[in-house]
Structures are given as C-alpha cells and as structure tokens.
C-alpha cells in the first residue's frame, strides 16, 4: 500500500516527500510540532493538541499555516489515506523557506508537513512489564513549554537511555529536581498514594496526556500534587510512571540502579493506564 505524507498542500508518496534545503526548520530548528495518537481510527485529544500547536506557533511569532478546520480535515484525510487505525500523526510547522539569515524573513509562508505511523499499542510489552529510566542533567533551553523541533538534548538523552538499556531519561535541573523525560512527563506516587507531577511552567512541556491523566485522577478522587520532586524522592516512591501521546501511562520500575517499589508496575499506575485506555477507546468521557 502506498504511504502518503502531506507536504505543503499536497499528498505525496512518503518516500518522495521532501522539503527545501533552506527550510528554516532544517537550518535553525525554527519550527514546532505535535504528535497525536490515533486509537481505533479516532484522534485522541485532538483539540488540546491543536491548542498547543497554536500556542507554540504564537510564542514563536509564526502564523498558523491554515485554519483549524482545514488542519482537522488534512489530518483526517492523511489518517484515512494511510489506513491508520492505531498509531500516531505527526504535524510539523516551520517558519518557511528563505535564504539563511537569523532574523525572520520579511515575506515567508509557513511550511506544514504531516506524516502518520501505525503502532500496535496492544502488543507493547512496556505497558505490562514497565520500563527503566536513567537520570541525566537537563541541558535544554529555558522555554521547554514550546514544542519546538529543536530536540538535540532530548535525542542525546534518549540515546544515552537506550545505551543503558532504559526506555527514557529523566532530565534533572541544577537544583536536583526532575523536570521531565526526553519525550514524556514524569510522575511518582508517594507512600500515601498521592500522585505527584511537576507543575506547569516554562520548565516542561505541557503534556496533553498529563492533562488527561490529571482529569481522570480528579474524576476518580485520587489525590494529586503538581510540584517538583527530586531524584531521591522518586527513588523512594511507591510507584513511578511516564505519560505521553504514544506511551499513554507507562509504569517505571527502575530509576538508575534503584527499583521503584517492589520493582513491578504499581497498582495505581496500572489503574491509570486502564482508565486512560478506556478514554482512548472512547469508553470514558472526555477530560
Ligand atoms: N513527546 N515532554 C516532552 C519533552 C515531550 O516531547 C512530550 C511528548 C511530552 C508528553 O506530551 P504529550 O502527553 O502531549 O505527548 C512531555 C512526543 C510524543 C514526541 O516528541 O514524540
């Protein structure tokens, strides 16, 4: 089956999809992106993802490449052309193509590309077995709330995790507090069963999955605190997990060389994963 990508107004074969070498995303990482999950053919949390896309663009003074209505239509068309039942859609908007110059070009049209990928979420072992994380210094800039394509520190961290046999690297600020993973938000559950995840600020990406999981916790009357936690607190926690569009709620069973709790996915993490899956499958009301 041919696989399509959307590139600046056209649905093209994925293998032929290309952008100009002077795209500012390529030269300066001058662009933003979104990753949204497709489950059972439905887009999960589409509006919060589009809200965040719009916010990221606004923060960088890049106009929306098209109306929301048009974006929704293109997303749906690509998902259906690629016959994605379960997987993800990737959207990227850059400031556009212009001769290399740091300051913004005077006349430029934002470049929009979209790709999809199928993912068999049901077959993924990480949900059942849990994953390990390592801790690394947070090397990123001061506006991590903007979902830019400038992901080099994240890539270095993820590679370091991979080489250590771990799934994710938790980035730690100079103050000793965990900010977030390289592509996920970080959570712990303390001894009294309270969920803890870092509060929203410019220090972390405002995760859409984080938002949904907090809404579920509220509905289920599970206590939570939005505040920073240290690596030591995480290692002493009863449970830990990460959230993201593609990892849902993934239990963390080891941080560096320390087992979390009894070294198995924690009960609250598993319940949250179950509720999140129900939500993704449309079996639970919206956040
Ligand atoms: N990453 N923190 C960072 C640094 C991220 O890159 C992501 C998402 C998250 C979780 O956000 P959300 O719940 O909205 O997916 C937190 C995506 C999945 C990626 O880069 O592939």
Tab-separated table of N, CA, C and O in Angstrom, residues 85-155:
chain	number	residue	atom	x	y	z
A	85	UNK	N	-5.454	2.756	11.850
A	85	UNK	CA	-6.461	2.508	12.895
A	85	UNK	C	-5.859	2.865	14.254
A	85	UNK	O	-6.480	3.500	15.086
A	86	UNK	N	-4.629	2.395	14.443
A	86	UNK	CA	-3.921	2.673	15.692
A	86	UNK	C	-2.517	3.157	15.356
A	86	UNK	O	-1.820	2.511	14.577
A	87	UNK	N	-2.147	4.270	15.957
A	87	UNK	CA	-0.825	4.811	15.670
A	87	UNK	C	-0.755	6.267	16.028
A	87	UNK	O	-1.358	6.702	17.017
A	88	UNK	N	-0.048	7.019	15.222
A	88	UNK	CA	0.091	8.436	15.531
A	88	UNK	C	0.179	9.281	14.277
A	88	UNK	O	0.469	8.783	13.192
A	89	UNK	N	-0.134	10.546	14.460
A	89	UNK	CA	0.059	11.515	13.380
A	89	UNK	C	1.030	12.577	13.883
A	89	UNK	O	0.962	13.000	15.039
A	90	UNK	N	1.961	12.931	13.013
A	90	UNK	CA	2.983	13.936	13.312
A	90	UNK	C	2.717	15.161	12.447
A	90	UNK	O	2.531	15.030	11.232
A	91	UNK	N	2.672	16.323	13.075
A	91	UNK	CA	2.495	17.586	12.338
A	91	UNK	C	3.712	18.443	12.625
A	91	UNK	O	4.149	18.533	13.779
A	92	UNK	N	4.232	19.076	11.602
A	92	UNK	CA	5.349	19.994	11.812
A	92	UNK	C	5.107	21.276	11.024
A	92	UNK	O	4.755	21.229	9.848
A	93	UNK	N	5.280	22.378	11.706
A	93	UNK	CA	5.149	23.687	11.053
A	93	UNK	C	6.445	24.440	11.271
A	93	UNK	O	6.883	24.600	12.417
A	94	UNK	N	7.065	24.892	10.192
A	94	UNK	CA	8.254	25.740	10.333
A	94	UNK	C	7.935	27.125	9.798
A	94	UNK	O	6.922	27.330	9.136
A	95	UNK	N	8.846	28.054	10.091
A	95	UNK	CA	8.596	29.431	9.647
A	95	UNK	C	8.570	29.512	8.122
A	95	UNK	O	7.938	30.402	7.568
A	96	UNK	N	9.236	28.572	7.457
A	96	UNK	CA	9.188	28.544	6.000
A	96	UNK	C	10.572	28.546	5.381
A	96	UNK	O	11.570	28.320	6.070
A	97	UNK	N	10.611	28.781	4.094
A	97	UNK	CA	11.851	28.698	3.316
A	97	UNK	C	12.321	30.113	2.975
A	97	UNK	O	11.538	30.921	2.480
A	98	UNK	N	13.606	30.379	3.256
A	98	UNK	CA	14.168	31.698	2.941
A	98	UNK	C	15.688	31.584	2.954
A	98	UNK	O	16.231	30.704	3.633
A	99	UNK	N	16.392	32.465	2.241
A	99	UNK	CA	17.855	32.440	2.294
A	99	UNK	C	18.333	32.552	3.746
A	99	UNK	O	17.749	33.305	4.528
A	100	UNK	N	19.356	31.821	4.094
A	100	UNK	CA	19.755	31.721	5.501
A	100	UNK	C	20.132	33.082	6.087
A	100	UNK	O	21.032	33.761	5.581
A	101	UNK	N	19.398	33.435	7.137
A	101	UNK	CA	19.616	34.691	7.847
A	101	UNK	C	18.882	34.517	9.171
A	101	UNK	O	17.708	34.138	9.185
A	102	UNK	N	19.584	34.794	10.269
A	102	UNK	CA	18.957	34.505	11.562
A	102	UNK	C	17.635	35.236	11.771
A	102	UNK	O	16.680	34.674	12.287
A	103	UNK	N	17.606	36.513	11.403
A	103	UNK	CA	16.352	37.247	11.663
A	103	UNK	C	15.237	36.744	10.735
A	103	UNK	O	15.520	36.126	9.709
A	104	UNK	N	13.995	37.043	11.135
A	104	UNK	CA	12.874	36.477	10.381
A	104	UNK	C	12.838	37.047	8.959
A	104	UNK	O	13.024	38.253	8.780
A	105	UNK	N	12.545	36.216	7.966
A	105	UNK	CA	12.360	36.733	6.604
A	105	UNK	C	11.121	37.625	6.548
A	105	UNK	O	10.155	37.408	7.290
A	106	UNK	N	11.154	38.617	5.661
A	106	UNK	CA	10.029	39.562	5.584
A	106	UNK	C	8.779	38.891	5.016
A	106	UNK	O	7.686	39.058	5.526
A	107	UNK	N	8.951	38.119	3.960
A	107	UNK	CA	7.791	37.502	3.317
A	107	UNK	C	8.045	36.009	3.243
A	107	UNK	O	8.898	35.578	2.482
A	108	UNK	N	7.314	35.292	4.048
A	108	UNK	CA	7.535	33.850	4.073
A	108	UNK	C	6.234	33.157	4.447
A	108	UNK	O	5.438	33.697	5.218
A	109	UNK	N	6.028	31.998	3.853
A	109	UNK	CA	4.821	31.229	4.158
A	109	UNK	C	5.232	30.060	5.039
A	109	UNK	O	6.196	29.363	4.706
A	110	UNK	N	4.540	29.817	6.132
A	110	UNK	CA	4.909	28.682	6.975
A	110	UNK	C	4.811	27.363	6.197
A	110	UNK	O	3.949	27.222	5.326
A	111	UNK	N	5.723	26.468	6.497
A	111	UNK	CA	5.711	25.155	5.837
A	111	UNK	C	5.043	24.150	6.769
A	111	UNK	O	5.335	24.112	7.966
A	112	UNK	N	4.130	23.353	6.209
A	112	UNK	CA	3.396	22.360	7.005
A	112	UNK	C	3.597	20.977	6.412
A	112	UNK	O	3.364	20.769	5.221
A	113	UNK	N	4.066	20.056	7.253
A	113	UNK	CA	4.126	18.655	6.812
A	113	UNK	C	3.432	17.777	7.853
A	113	UNK	O	3.386	18.113	9.035
A	114	UNK	N	2.898	16.672	7.376
A	114	UNK	CA	2.293	15.681	8.279
A	114	UNK	C	2.670	14.287	7.802
A	114	UNK	O	2.715	14.040	6.595
A	115	UNK	N	2.944	13.423	8.768
A	115	UNK	CA	3.158	12.004	8.466
A	115	UNK	C	2.370	11.189	9.487
A	115	UNK	O	1.981	11.713	10.536
A	116	UNK	N	2.152	9.940	9.170
A	116	UNK	CA	1.494	9.058	10.143
A	116	UNK	C	2.353	7.816	10.333
A	116	UNK	O	3.225	7.518	9.514
A	117	UNK	N	2.096	7.123	11.407
A	117	UNK	CA	2.751	5.831	11.635
A	117	UNK	C	1.769	4.910	12.341
A	117	UNK	O	1.068	5.352	13.265
A	118	UNK	N	1.737	3.671	11.907
A	118	UNK	CA	0.895	2.695	12.607
A	118	UNK	C	1.650	2.171	13.825
A	118	UNK	O	2.847	1.914	13.754
A	119	UNK	N	0.955	2.000	14.917
A	119	UNK	CA	1.562	1.424	16.127
A	119	UNK	C	0.562	0.421	16.697
A	119	UNK	O	-0.629	0.740	16.844
A	120	UNK	N	1.049	-0.770	17.001
A	120	UNK	CA	0.187	-1.776	17.628
A	120	UNK	C	0.315	-1.624	19.149
A	120	UNK	O	1.126	-2.284	19.787
A	121	UNK	N	-0.489	-0.705	19.699
A	121	UNK	CA	-0.375	-0.415	21.136
A	121	UNK	C	-0.624	-1.659	21.974
A	121	UNK	O	0.027	-1.872	22.989
A	122	UNK	N	-1.564	-2.495	21.531
A	122	UNK	CA	-1.947	-3.672	22.326
A	122	UNK	C	-0.772	-4.630	22.503
A	122	UNK	O	-0.673	-5.325	23.518
A	123	UNK	N	0.139	-4.654	21.516
A	123	UNK	CA	1.238	-5.636	21.570
A	123	UNK	C	2.431	-5.144	22.392
A	123	UNK	O	3.404	-5.867	22.577
A	124	UNK	N	2.339	-3.909	22.879
A	124	UNK	CA	3.537	-3.349	23.510
A	124	UNK	C	3.741	-3.862	24.934
A	124	UNK	O	2.881	-3.717	25.792
A	125	UNK	N	4.914	-4.447	25.126
A	125	UNK	CA	5.263	-5.069	26.407
A	125	UNK	C	5.444	-4.052	27.534
A	125	UNK	O	5.260	-4.374	28.695
A	126	UNK	N	5.826	-2.828	27.136
A	126	UNK	CA	6.176	-1.836	28.167
A	126	UNK	C	5.014	-1.558	29.125
A	126	UNK	O	5.229	-1.253	30.292
A	127	UNK	N	3.786	-1.690	28.629
A	127	UNK	CA	2.642	-1.413	29.495
A	127	UNK	C	2.517	-2.470	30.593
A	127	UNK	O	2.163	-2.180	31.720
A	128	UNK	N	2.812	-3.716	30.215
A	128	UNK	CA	2.686	-4.821	31.173
A	128	UNK	C	3.907	-4.937	32.080
A	128	UNK	O	3.793	-5.143	33.278
A	129	UNK	N	5.082	-4.821	31.471
A	129	UNK	CA	6.317	-5.080	32.218
A	129	UNK	C	6.890	-3.848	32.893
A	129	UNK	O	7.706	-3.971	33.802
A	130	UNK	N	6.516	-2.675	32.419
A	130	UNK	CA	7.122	-1.458	32.927
A	130	UNK	C	8.478	-1.231	32.281
A	130	UNK	O	8.962	-2.074	31.520
A	131	UNK	N	9.064	-0.085	32.567
A	131	UNK	CA	10.322	0.302	31.921
A	131	UNK	C	11.298	0.876	32.948
A	131	UNK	O	10.899	1.225	34.066
A	132	UNK	N	12.551	0.985	32.527
A	132	UNK	CA	13.571	1.637	33.361
A	132	UNK	C	13.808	3.045	32.844
A	132	UNK	O	13.663	3.301	31.641
A	133	UNK	N	14.187	3.926	33.757
A	133	UNK	CA	14.640	5.247	33.333
A	133	UNK	C	16.010	5.521	33.953
A	133	UNK	O	16.350	4.957	34.994
A	134	UNK	N	16.772	6.357	33.270
A	134	UNK	CA	18.019	6.853	33.866
A	134	UNK	C	17.809	8.337	34.163
A	134	UNK	O	16.845	8.940	33.686
A	135	UNK	N	18.698	8.906	34.952
A	135	UNK	CA	18.611	10.344	35.210
A	135	UNK	C	19.823	11.030	34.600
A	135	UNK	O	20.939	10.505	34.660
A	136	UNK	N	19.580	12.185	34.002
A	136	UNK	CA	20.642	12.941	33.324
A	136	UNK	C	20.443	14.438	33.591
A	136	UNK	O	19.325	14.854	33.906
A	137	UNK	N	21.494	15.222	33.463
A	137	UNK	CA	21.300	16.670	33.628
A	137	UNK	C	20.418	17.228	32.506
A	137	UNK	O	20.499	16.754	31.372
A	138	UNK	N	19.587	18.196	32.840
A	138	UNK	CA	18.743	18.829	31.816
A	138	UNK	C	19.571	19.903	31.109
A	138	UNK	O	19.946	20.900	31.713
A	139	UNK	N	19.853	19.663	29.835
A	139	UNK	CA	20.732	20.563	29.070
A	139	UNK	C	19.949	21.553	28.217
A	139	UNK	O	20.532	22.296	27.440
A	140	UNK	N	18.619	21.561	28.359
A	140	UNK	CA	17.811	22.306	27.388
A	140	UNK	C	17.696	23.801	27.684
A	140	UNK	O	18.094	24.258	28.739
A	141	UNK	N	17.060	24.502	26.762
A	141	UNK	CA	16.865	25.949	26.913
A	141	UNK	C	15.735	26.242	27.889
A	141	UNK	O	15.137	25.320	28.468
A	142	UNK	N	15.437	27.532	28.061
A	142	UNK	CA	14.522	27.957	29.123
A	142	UNK	C	13.050	28.011	28.696
A	142	UNK	O	12.204	28.439	29.470
A	143	UNK	N	12.726	27.592	27.448
A	143	UNK	CA	11.331	27.616	27.000
A	143	UNK	C	10.886	26.222	26.551
A	143	UNK	O	10.516	26.005	25.405
A	144	UNK	N	10.917	25.306	27.510
A	144	UNK	CA	10.567	23.913	27.170
A	144	UNK	C	9.072	23.730	27.013
A	144	UNK	O	8.607	22.655	26.644
A	145	UNK	N	8.313	24.797	27.345
A	145	UNK	CA	6.863	24.749	27.145
A	145	UNK	C	6.503	24.856	25.669
A	145	UNK	O	5.381	24.544	25.283
A	146	UNK	N	7.443	25.325	24.846
A	146	UNK	CA	7.185	25.441	23.405
A	146	UNK	C	7.666	24.148	22.759
A	146	UNK	O	8.814	23.731	22.963
A	147	UNK	N	6.778	23.521	21.981
A	147	UNK	CA	7.134	22.198	21.428
A	147	UNK	C	7.916	22.388	20.126
A	147	UNK	O	7.409	22.147	19.032
A	148	UNK	N	9.153	22.856	20.259
A	148	UNK	CA	9.941	23.130	19.053
A	148	UNK	C	10.604	21.851	18.552
A	148	UNK	O	10.771	20.882	19.299
A	149	UNK	N	11.008	21.904	17.287
A	149	UNK	CA	11.719	20.761	16.711
A	149	UNK	C	13.197	20.769	17.126
A	149	UNK	O	13.949	19.897	16.706
A	150	UNK	N	13.600	21.712	17.956
A	150	UNK	CA	14.975	21.751	18.482
A	150	UNK	C	15.121	20.726	19.594
A	150	UNK	O	14.999	21.041	20.769
A	151	UNK	N	15.372	19.468	19.207
A	151	UNK	CA	15.310	18.359	20.173
A	151	UNK	C	16.662	17.698	20.416
A	151	UNK	O	16.714	16.558	20.867
A	152	UNK	N	17.753	18.413	20.121
A	152	UNK	CA	19.055	17.751	20.243
A	152	UNK	C	19.354	17.236	21.660
A	152	UNK	O	19.743	16.073	21.812
A	153	UNK	N	19.157	18.043	22.714
A	153	UNK	CA	19.397	17.480	24.058
A	153	UNK	C	18.502	16.272	24.341
A	153	UNK	O	18.938	15.308	24.984
A	154	UNK	N	17.263	16.318	23.829
A	154	UNK	CA	16.343	15.193	24.036
A	154	UNK	C	16.868	13.946	23.328
A	154	UNK	O	16.803	12.836	23.860
A	155	UNK	N	17.392	14.127	22.110
A	155	UNK	CA	17.926	12.980	21.356
A	155	UNK	C	19.155	12.408	22.052
A	155	UNK	O	19.305	11.183	22.155
